[in-house]
Short mmCIF file of C-alpha atoms (C1' of nucleotides) in Angstrom, two decimals:
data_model
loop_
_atom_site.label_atom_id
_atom_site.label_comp_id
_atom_site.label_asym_id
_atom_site.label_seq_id
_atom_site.Cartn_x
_atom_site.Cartn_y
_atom_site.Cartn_z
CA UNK A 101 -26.84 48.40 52.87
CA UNK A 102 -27.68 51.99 53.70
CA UNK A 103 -26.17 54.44 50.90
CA UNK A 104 -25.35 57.79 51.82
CA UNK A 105 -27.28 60.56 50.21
CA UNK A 106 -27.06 64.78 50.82
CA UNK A 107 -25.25 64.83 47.76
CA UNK A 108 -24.37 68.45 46.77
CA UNK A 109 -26.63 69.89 44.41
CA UNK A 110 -25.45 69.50 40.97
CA UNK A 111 -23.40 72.72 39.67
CA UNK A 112 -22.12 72.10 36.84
CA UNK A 113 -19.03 73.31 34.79
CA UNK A 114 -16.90 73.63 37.78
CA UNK A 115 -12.96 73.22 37.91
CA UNK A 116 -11.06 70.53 38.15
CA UNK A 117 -9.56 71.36 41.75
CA UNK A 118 -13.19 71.97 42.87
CA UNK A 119 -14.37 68.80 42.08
CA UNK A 120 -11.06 66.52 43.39
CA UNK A 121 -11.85 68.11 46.49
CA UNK A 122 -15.36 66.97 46.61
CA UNK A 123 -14.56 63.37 45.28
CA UNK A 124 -12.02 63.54 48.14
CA UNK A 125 -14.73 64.52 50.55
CA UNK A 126 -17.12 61.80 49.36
CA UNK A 127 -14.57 59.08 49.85
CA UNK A 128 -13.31 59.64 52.76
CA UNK A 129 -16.85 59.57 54.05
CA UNK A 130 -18.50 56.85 52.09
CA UNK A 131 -14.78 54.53 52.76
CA UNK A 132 -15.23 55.63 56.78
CA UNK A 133 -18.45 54.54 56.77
CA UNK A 134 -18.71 51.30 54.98
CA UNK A 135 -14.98 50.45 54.74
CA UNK A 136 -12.50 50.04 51.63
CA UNK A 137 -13.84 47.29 50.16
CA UNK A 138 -17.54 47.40 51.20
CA UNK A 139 -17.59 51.36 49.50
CA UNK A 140 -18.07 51.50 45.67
CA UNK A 141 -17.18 53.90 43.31
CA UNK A 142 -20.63 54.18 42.08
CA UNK A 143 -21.85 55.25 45.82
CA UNK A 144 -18.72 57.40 46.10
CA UNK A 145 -19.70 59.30 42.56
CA UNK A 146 -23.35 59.76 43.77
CA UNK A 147 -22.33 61.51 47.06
CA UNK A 148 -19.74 63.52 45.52
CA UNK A 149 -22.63 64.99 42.84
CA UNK A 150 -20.46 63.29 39.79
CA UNK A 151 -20.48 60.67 37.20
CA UNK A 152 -18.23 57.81 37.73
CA UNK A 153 -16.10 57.94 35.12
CA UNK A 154 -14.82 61.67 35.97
CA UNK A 155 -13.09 59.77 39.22
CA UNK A 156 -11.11 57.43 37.31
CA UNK A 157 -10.05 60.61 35.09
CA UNK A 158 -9.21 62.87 37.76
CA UNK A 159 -8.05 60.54 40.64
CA UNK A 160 -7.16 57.43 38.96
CA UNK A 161 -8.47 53.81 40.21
CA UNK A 162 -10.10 53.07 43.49
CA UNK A 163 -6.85 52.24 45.17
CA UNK A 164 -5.52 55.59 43.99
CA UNK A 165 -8.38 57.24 45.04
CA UNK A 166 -8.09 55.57 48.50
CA UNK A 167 -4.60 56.71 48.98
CA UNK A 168 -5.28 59.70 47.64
CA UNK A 169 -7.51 60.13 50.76
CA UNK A 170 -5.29 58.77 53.22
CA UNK A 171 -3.28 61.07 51.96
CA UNK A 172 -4.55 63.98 52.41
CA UNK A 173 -6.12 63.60 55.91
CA UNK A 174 -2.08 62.33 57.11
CA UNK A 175 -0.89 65.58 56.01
CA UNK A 176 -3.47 67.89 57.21
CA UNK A 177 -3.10 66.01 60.94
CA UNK A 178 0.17 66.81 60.76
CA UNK A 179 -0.21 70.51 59.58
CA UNK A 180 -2.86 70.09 62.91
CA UNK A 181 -0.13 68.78 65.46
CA UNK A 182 2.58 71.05 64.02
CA UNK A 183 -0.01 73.81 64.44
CA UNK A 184 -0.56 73.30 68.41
CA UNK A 185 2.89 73.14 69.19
CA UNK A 186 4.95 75.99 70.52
CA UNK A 187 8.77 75.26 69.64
CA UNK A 188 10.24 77.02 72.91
CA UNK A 189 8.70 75.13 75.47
CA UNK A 190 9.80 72.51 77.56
CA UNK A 191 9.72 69.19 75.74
CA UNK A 192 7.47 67.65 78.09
CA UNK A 193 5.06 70.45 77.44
CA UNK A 194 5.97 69.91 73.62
CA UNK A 195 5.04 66.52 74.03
CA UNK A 196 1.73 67.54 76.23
CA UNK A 197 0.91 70.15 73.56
CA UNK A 198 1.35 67.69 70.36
CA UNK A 199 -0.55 64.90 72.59
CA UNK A 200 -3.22 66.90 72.85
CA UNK A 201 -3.68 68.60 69.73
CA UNK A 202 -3.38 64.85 67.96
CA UNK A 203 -6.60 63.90 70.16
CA UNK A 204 -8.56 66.90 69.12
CA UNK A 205 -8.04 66.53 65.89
CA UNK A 206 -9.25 62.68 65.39
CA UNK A 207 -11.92 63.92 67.78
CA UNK A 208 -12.90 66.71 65.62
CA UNK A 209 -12.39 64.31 62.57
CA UNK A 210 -13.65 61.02 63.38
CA UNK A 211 -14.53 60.25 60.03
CA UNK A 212 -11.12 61.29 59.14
CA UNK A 213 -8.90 59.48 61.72
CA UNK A 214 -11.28 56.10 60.45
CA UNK A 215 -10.20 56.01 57.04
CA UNK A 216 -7.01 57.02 57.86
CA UNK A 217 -5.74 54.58 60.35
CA UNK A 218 -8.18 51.90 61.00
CA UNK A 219 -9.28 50.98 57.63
CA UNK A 220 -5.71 51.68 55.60
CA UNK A 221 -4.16 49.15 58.43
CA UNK A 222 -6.34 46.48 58.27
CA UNK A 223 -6.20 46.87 54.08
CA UNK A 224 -2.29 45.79 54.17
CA UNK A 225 -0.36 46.23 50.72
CA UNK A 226 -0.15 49.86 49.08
CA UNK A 227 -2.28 51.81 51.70
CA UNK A 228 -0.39 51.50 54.64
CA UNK A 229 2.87 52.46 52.85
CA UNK A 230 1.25 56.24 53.20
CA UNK A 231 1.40 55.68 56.85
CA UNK A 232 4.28 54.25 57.38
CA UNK A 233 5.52 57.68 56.06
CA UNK A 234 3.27 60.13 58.24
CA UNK A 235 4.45 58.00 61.17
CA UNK A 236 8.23 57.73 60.26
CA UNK A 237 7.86 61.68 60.35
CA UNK A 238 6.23 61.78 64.04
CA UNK A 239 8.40 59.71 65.25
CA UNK A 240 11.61 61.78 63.89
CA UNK A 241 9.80 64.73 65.79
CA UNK A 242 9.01 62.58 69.08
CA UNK A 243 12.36 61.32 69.40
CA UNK A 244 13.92 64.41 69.15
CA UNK A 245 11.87 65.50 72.12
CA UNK A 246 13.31 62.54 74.26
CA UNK A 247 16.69 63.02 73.61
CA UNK A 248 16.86 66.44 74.11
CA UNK A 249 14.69 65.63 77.90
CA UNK A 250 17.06 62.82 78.35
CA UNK A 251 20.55 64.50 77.75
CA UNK A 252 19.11 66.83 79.94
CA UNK A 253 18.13 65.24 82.98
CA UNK A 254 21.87 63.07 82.94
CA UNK A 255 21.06 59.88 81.33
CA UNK A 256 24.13 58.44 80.05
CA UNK A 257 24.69 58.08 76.60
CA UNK A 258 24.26 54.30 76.41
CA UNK A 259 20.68 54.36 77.34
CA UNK A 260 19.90 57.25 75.24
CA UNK A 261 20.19 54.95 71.91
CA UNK A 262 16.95 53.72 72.86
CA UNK A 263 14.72 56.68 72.40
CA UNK A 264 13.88 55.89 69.16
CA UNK A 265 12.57 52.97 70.13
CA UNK A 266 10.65 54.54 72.61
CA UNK A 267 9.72 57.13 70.56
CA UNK A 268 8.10 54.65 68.27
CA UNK A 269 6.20 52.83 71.10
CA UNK A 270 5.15 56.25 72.00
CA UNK A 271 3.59 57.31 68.26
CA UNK A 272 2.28 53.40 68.43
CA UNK A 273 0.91 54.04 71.20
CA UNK A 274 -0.65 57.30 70.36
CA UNK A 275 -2.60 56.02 67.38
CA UNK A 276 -3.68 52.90 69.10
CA UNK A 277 -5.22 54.92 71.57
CA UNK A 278 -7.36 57.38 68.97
CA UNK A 279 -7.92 54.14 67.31
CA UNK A 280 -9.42 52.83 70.59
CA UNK A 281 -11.43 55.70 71.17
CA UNK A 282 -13.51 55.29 68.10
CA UNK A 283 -15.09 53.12 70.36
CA UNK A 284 -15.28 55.07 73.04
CA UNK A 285 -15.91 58.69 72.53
CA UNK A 286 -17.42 59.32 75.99
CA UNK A 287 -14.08 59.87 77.34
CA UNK A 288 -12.83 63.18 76.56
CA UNK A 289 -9.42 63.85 74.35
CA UNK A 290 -7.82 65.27 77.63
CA UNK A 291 -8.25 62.54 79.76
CA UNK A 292 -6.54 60.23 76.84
CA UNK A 293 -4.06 62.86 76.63
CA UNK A 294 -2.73 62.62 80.90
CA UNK A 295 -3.23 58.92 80.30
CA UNK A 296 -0.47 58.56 77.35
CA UNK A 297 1.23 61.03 79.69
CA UNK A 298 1.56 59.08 82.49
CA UNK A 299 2.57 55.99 80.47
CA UNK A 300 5.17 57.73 78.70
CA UNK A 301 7.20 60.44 80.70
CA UNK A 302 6.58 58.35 83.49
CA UNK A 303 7.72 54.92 81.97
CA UNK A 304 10.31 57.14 80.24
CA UNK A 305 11.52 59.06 83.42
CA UNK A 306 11.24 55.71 85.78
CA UNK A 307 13.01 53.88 83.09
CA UNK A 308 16.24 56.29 84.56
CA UNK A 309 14.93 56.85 88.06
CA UNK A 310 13.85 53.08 88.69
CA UNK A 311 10.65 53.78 90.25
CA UNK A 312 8.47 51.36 88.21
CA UNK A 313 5.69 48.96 89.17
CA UNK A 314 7.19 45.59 89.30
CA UNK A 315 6.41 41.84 89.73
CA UNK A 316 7.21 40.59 93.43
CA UNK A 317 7.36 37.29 92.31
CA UNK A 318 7.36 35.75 88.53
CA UNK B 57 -2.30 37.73 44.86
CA UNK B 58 -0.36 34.65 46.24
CA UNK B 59 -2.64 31.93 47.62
CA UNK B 60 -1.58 30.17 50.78
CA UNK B 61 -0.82 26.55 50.08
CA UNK B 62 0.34 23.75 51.94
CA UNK B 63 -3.02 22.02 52.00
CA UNK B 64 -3.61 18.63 54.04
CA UNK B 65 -3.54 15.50 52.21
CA UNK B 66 -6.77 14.83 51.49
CA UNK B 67 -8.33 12.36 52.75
CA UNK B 68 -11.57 10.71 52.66
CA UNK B 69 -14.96 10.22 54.55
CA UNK B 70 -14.06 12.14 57.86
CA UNK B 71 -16.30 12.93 60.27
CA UNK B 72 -18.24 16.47 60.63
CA UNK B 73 -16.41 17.32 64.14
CA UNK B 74 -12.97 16.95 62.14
CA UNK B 75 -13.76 18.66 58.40
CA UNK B 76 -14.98 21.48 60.74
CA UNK B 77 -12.03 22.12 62.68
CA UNK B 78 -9.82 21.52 59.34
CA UNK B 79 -12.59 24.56 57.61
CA UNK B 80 -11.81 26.92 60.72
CA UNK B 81 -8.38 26.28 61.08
CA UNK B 82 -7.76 27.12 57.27
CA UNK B 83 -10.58 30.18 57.42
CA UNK B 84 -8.65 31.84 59.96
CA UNK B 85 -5.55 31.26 58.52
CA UNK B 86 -6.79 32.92 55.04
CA UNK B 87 -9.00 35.47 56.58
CA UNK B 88 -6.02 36.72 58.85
CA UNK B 89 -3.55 36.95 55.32
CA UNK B 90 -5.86 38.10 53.51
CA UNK B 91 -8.88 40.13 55.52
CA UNK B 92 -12.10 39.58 55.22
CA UNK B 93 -13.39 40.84 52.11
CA UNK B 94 -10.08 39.88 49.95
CA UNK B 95 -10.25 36.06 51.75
CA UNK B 96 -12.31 34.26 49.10
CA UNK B 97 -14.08 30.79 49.91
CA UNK B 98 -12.74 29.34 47.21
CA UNK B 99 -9.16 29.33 48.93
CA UNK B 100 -10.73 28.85 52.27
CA UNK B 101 -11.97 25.31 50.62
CA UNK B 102 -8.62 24.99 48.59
CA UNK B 103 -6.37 25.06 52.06
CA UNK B 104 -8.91 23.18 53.95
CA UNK B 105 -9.14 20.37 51.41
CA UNK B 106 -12.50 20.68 50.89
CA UNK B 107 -14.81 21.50 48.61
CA UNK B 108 -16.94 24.84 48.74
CA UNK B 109 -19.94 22.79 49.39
CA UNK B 110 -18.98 21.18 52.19
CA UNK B 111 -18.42 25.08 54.31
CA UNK B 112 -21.76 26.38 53.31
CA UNK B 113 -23.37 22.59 54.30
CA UNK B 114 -21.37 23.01 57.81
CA UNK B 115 -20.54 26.21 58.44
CA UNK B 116 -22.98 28.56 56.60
CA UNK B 117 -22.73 31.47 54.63
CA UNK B 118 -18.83 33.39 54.67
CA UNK B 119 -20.60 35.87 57.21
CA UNK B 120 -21.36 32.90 59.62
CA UNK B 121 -17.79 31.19 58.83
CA UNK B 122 -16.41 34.06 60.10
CA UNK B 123 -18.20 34.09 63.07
CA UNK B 124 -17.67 31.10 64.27
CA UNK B 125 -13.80 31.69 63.82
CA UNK B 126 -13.78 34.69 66.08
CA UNK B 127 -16.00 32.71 68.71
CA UNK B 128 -13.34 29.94 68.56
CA UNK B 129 -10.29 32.13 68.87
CA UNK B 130 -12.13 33.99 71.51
CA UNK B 131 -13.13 31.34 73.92
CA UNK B 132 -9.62 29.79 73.66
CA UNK B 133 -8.32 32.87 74.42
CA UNK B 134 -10.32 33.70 77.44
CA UNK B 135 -9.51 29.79 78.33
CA UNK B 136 -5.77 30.40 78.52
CA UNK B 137 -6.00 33.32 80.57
CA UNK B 138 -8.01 31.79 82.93
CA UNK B 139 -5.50 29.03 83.01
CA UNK B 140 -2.52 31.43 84.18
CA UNK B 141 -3.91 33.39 86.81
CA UNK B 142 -3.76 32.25 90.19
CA UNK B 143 -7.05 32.86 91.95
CA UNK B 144 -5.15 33.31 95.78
CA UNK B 145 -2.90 36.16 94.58
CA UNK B 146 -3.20 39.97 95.27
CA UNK B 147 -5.20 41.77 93.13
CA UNK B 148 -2.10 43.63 91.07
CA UNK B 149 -0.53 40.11 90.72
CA UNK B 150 -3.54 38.46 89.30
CA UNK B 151 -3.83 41.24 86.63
CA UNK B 152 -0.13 41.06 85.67
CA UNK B 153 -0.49 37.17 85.56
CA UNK B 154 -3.45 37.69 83.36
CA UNK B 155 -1.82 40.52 81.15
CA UNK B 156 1.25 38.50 80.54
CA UNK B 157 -0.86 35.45 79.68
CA UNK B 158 -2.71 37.38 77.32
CA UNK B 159 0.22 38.98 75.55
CA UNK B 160 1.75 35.25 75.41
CA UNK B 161 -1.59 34.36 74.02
CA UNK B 162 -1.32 36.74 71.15
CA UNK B 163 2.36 36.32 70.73
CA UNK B 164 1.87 32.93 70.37
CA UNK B 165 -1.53 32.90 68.01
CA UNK B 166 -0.79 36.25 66.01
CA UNK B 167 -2.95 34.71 63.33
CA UNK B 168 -5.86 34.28 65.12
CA UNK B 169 -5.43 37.90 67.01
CA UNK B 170 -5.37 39.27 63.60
CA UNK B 171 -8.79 37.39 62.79
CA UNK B 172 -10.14 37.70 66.27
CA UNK B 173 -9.37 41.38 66.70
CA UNK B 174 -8.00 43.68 63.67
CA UNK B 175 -10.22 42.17 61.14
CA UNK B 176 -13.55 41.91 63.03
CA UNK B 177 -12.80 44.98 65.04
CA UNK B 178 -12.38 46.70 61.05
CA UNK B 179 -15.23 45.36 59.80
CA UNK B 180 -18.39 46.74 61.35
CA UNK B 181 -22.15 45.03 62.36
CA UNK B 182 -22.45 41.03 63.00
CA UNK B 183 -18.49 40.20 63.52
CA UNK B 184 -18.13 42.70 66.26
CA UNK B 185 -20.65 41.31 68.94
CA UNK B 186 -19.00 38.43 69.10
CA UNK B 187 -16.17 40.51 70.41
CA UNK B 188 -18.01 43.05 72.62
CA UNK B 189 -19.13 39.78 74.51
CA UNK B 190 -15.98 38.51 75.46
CA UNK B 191 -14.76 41.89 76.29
CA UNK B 192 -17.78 42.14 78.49
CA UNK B 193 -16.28 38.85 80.25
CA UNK B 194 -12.94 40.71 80.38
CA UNK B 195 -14.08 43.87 82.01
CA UNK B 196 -16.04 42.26 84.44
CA UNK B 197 -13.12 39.78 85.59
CA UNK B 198 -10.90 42.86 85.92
CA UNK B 199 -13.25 45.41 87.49
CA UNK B 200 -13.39 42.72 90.39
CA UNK B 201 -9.43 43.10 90.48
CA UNK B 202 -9.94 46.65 90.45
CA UNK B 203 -12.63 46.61 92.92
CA UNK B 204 -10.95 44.72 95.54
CA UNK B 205 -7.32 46.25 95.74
CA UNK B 206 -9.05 49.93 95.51
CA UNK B 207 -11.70 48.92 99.04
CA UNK B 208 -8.44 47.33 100.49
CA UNK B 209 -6.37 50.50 99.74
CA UNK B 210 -9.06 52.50 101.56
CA UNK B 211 -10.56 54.51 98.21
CA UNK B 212 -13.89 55.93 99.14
CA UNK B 213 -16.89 54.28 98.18
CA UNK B 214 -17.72 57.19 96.01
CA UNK B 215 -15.14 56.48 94.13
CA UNK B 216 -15.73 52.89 93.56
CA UNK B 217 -18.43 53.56 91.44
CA UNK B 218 -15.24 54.87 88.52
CA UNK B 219 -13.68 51.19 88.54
CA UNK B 220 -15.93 49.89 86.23
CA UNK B 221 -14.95 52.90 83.60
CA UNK B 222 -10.84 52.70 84.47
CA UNK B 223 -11.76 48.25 84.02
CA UNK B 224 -12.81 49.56 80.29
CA UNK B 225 -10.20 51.44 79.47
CA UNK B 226 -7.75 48.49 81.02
CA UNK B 227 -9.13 46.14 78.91
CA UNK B 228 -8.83 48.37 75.59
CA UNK B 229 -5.77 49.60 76.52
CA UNK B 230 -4.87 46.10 76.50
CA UNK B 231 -6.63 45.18 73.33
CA UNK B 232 -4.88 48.12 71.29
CA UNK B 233 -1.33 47.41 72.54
CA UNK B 234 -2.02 44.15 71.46
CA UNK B 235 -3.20 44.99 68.18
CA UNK B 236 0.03 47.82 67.94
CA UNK B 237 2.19 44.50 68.67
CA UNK B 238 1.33 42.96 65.51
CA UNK B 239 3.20 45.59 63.55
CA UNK B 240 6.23 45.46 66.47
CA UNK B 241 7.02 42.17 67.08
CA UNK B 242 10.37 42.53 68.51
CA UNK B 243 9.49 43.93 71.82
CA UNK B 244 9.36 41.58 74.10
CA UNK B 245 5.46 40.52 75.48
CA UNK B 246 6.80 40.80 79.55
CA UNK B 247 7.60 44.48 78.45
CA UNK B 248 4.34 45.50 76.85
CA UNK B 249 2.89 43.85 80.05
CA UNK B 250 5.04 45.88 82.02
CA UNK B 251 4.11 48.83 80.19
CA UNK B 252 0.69 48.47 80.76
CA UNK B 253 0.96 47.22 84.36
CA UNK B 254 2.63 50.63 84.71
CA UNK B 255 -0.16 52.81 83.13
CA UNK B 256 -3.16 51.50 84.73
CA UNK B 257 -1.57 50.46 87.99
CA UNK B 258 0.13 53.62 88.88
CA UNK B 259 -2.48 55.57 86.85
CA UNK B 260 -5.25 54.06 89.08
CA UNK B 261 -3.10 53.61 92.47
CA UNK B 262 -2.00 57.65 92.25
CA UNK B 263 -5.50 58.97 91.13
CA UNK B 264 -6.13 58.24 94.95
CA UNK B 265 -2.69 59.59 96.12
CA UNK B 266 -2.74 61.78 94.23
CA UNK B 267 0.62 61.68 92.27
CA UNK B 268 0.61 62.09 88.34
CA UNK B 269 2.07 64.09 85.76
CA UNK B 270 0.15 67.47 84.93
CA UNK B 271 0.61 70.66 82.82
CA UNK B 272 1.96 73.53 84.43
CA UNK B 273 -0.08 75.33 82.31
CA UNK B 274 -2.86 75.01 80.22
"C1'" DA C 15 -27.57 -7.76 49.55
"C1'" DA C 16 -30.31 -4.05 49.85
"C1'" DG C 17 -31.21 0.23 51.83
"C1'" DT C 18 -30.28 4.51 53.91
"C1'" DA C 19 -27.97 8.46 55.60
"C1'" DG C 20 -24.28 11.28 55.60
"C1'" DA C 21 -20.02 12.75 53.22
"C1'" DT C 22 -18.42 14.86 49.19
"C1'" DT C 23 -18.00 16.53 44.52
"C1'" DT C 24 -18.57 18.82 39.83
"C1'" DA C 25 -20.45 22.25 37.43
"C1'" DC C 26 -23.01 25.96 37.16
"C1'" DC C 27 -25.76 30.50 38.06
"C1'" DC C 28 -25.95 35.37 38.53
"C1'" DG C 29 -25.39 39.62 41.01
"C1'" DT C 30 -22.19 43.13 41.96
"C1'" DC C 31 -18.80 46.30 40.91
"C1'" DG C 32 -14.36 48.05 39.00
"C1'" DG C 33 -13.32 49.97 34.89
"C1'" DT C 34 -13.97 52.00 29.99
"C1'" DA C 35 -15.53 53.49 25.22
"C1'" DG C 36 -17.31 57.02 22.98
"C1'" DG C 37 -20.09 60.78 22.59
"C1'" DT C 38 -22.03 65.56 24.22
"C1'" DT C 39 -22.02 69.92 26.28
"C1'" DT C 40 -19.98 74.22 27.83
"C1'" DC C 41 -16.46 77.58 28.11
"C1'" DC C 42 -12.42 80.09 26.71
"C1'" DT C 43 -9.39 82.00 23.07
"C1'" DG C 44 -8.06 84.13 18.89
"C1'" DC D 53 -17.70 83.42 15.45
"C1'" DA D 54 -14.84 79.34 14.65
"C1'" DG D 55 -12.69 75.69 16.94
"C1'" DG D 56 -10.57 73.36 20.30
"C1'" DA D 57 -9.87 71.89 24.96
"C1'" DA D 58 -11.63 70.54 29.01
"C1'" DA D 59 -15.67 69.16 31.78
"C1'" DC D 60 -19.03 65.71 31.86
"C1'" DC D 61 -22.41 61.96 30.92
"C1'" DT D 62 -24.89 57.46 29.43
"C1'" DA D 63 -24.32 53.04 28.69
"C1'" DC D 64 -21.94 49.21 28.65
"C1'" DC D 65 -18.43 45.19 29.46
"C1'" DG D 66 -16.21 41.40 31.81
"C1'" DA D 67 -14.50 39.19 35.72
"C1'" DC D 68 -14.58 37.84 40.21
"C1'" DG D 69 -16.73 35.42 43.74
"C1'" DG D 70 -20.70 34.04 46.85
"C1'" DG D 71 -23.91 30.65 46.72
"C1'" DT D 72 -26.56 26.32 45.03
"C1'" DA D 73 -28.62 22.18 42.40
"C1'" DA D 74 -28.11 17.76 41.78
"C1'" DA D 75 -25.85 14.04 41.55
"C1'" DT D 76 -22.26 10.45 43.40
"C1'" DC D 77 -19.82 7.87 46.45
"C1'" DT D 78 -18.87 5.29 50.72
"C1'" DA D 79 -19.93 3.23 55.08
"C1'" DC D 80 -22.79 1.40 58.32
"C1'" DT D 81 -27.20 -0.97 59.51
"C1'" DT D 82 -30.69 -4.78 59.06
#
DNA sequence: AAGTAGATTTACCCGTCGGTAGGTTTCCTG
DNA sequence: CAGGAAACCTACCGACGGGTAAATCTACTT
């Protein structure tokens, strides 16, 4: 089992913030590389440049520290999305914008988007309450996208109580896909951008305009 | 930490063919509650109703156990989706025969997808080329789809040479909405084949006509 | 009945790793 | 320059869990 090294060289006296930030930084990587239960504190306190026990002081135990990580990385990828979005444009464009900013950020933070997704949903318990949250919030914002498209372009009021729904298959969607590109980086964050696209405002606008792909026979 | 129960009554002197099937059918039941790491061999033996002995005498070290569970699941998988397509129909309707007898497949086993996929897919090295082979199996079936329905549609042979890639993404696209099912079970599996039938189909079918959602801008 | 091979168990070893006790150093404040 | 608070470390514990040694038991063969 291959450890991590480049730890930081030793400075010592610094403030507490200072060194959460670089416990943070250490865990994320050493958890993304080796996974929650495979990482140990011990490896985590060598990268970070710190004794073990100042962990369990500042950040508590390792599940602490874990969501602790998860965290942080949800709420800067959200500070990322909200970041890329410009609130006057059309809400396909909205959606197109907040698509696209989502894939360059778990491009630009592979490491990130690993810890963060993959490994807190196959953990169950504690760890994928954080998401749960992050994801309750996208969806909020998605939905409120494909309402205001679908009041828009006449669908009836009936139909529009499923948006959330759709919404939700939509974030699903969304982080299935950066989770499936983990394994596939050769295709660029654009192209998986068009792709969800098509799926979406497609199935979405289909779903009222009936022009969908289906079975001839059963 | 609440242990799965329920074990079989034991009984005694069975055959090696049978205590095997009873060790993976309770591995994959604990490894999919529990993952991995957290499964223990101790409960493995407990459900099973067998000692510990007895899996490292047949099965090998936890590592191997788990293994051979993913090779199981897998091959029965790829066996029932052979068993619903219809080798005489058009291309699109052999894919959506396949993709809804895949999504039954997992609807119906959402243990063993759990095992198969999530958990090996989460943890890294030995347990994941067990999977990249039977994907392998998958692309390949599906790029032959893909190959015949885009020479009949009159795509240029340039163009071709892409199928293999788009047969890839199919296949993972698959995979991941499979793996987003797990956490929402109440859509229905004809839908998420739908869904996907929709992406790839009209995704692939209008990258030679031509007709897809783009920015305006950007 | 004796012998043999495979089925099956009990009881144990020991490494790893989460977590902690208790002390030491540095810096800031009055 | 006290003196105290906060940063920081070495060294250790104890449990959990993978893995095994060495017997024992049953069933079939000759």
């Amino acid at each position: 089992m291959d450890a991590i090294d480049a730890r930081q060289g030793r400075v010592k006296r610094l403030p507490r913030e200072v060194r959460e930030r670089q416990i943070l930084d250490a865990a994320v990587r050493v958890f993304s590389a080796h996974g929650y239960h495979t990482a140990s504190m011990d490896e985590i306190s060598d990268v970070a440049g710190v004794s073990k026990p100042m962990i369990y002081a500042y950040l508590g135990s390792k599940e602490d520290l874990f969501a602790a990580c998860i965290r942080r990385e949800a709420t800067l990828m959200m500070e990322a999305i909200a970041g890329g979005v410009q609130g006057d444009s059309a809400p396909d464009m909205q959606l197109w914008q907040g698509l696209r900013a989502f894939f360059s950020f778990v491009g630009a933070q592979r490491d990130s988007w690993r810890v963060l997704h993959r490994q807190a949903t196959s953990q169950g318990g504690p760890f994928s309450d954080e998401l749960v949250a992050m994801r309750g919030r996208a969806i909020e914002l998605v939905d409120a996208l494909l309402v205001r498209s679908a009041t828009k372009q006449g669908m009836d009021e009936q139909a529009t109580k499923g948006t959330s729904a759709m919404a939700a298959a939509l974030v699903g969607a969304g982080e299935s896909m950066a989770d499936w590109w983990v394994d596939h980086p050769e295709v660029p964050g654009r192209t998986l951008a068009t792709w969800l696209m098509n799926l979406v405002w497609m199935g979405f606008g289909d779903l009222v305009e009936g022009k969908v792909w289906t079975p001839n026979e059963d």
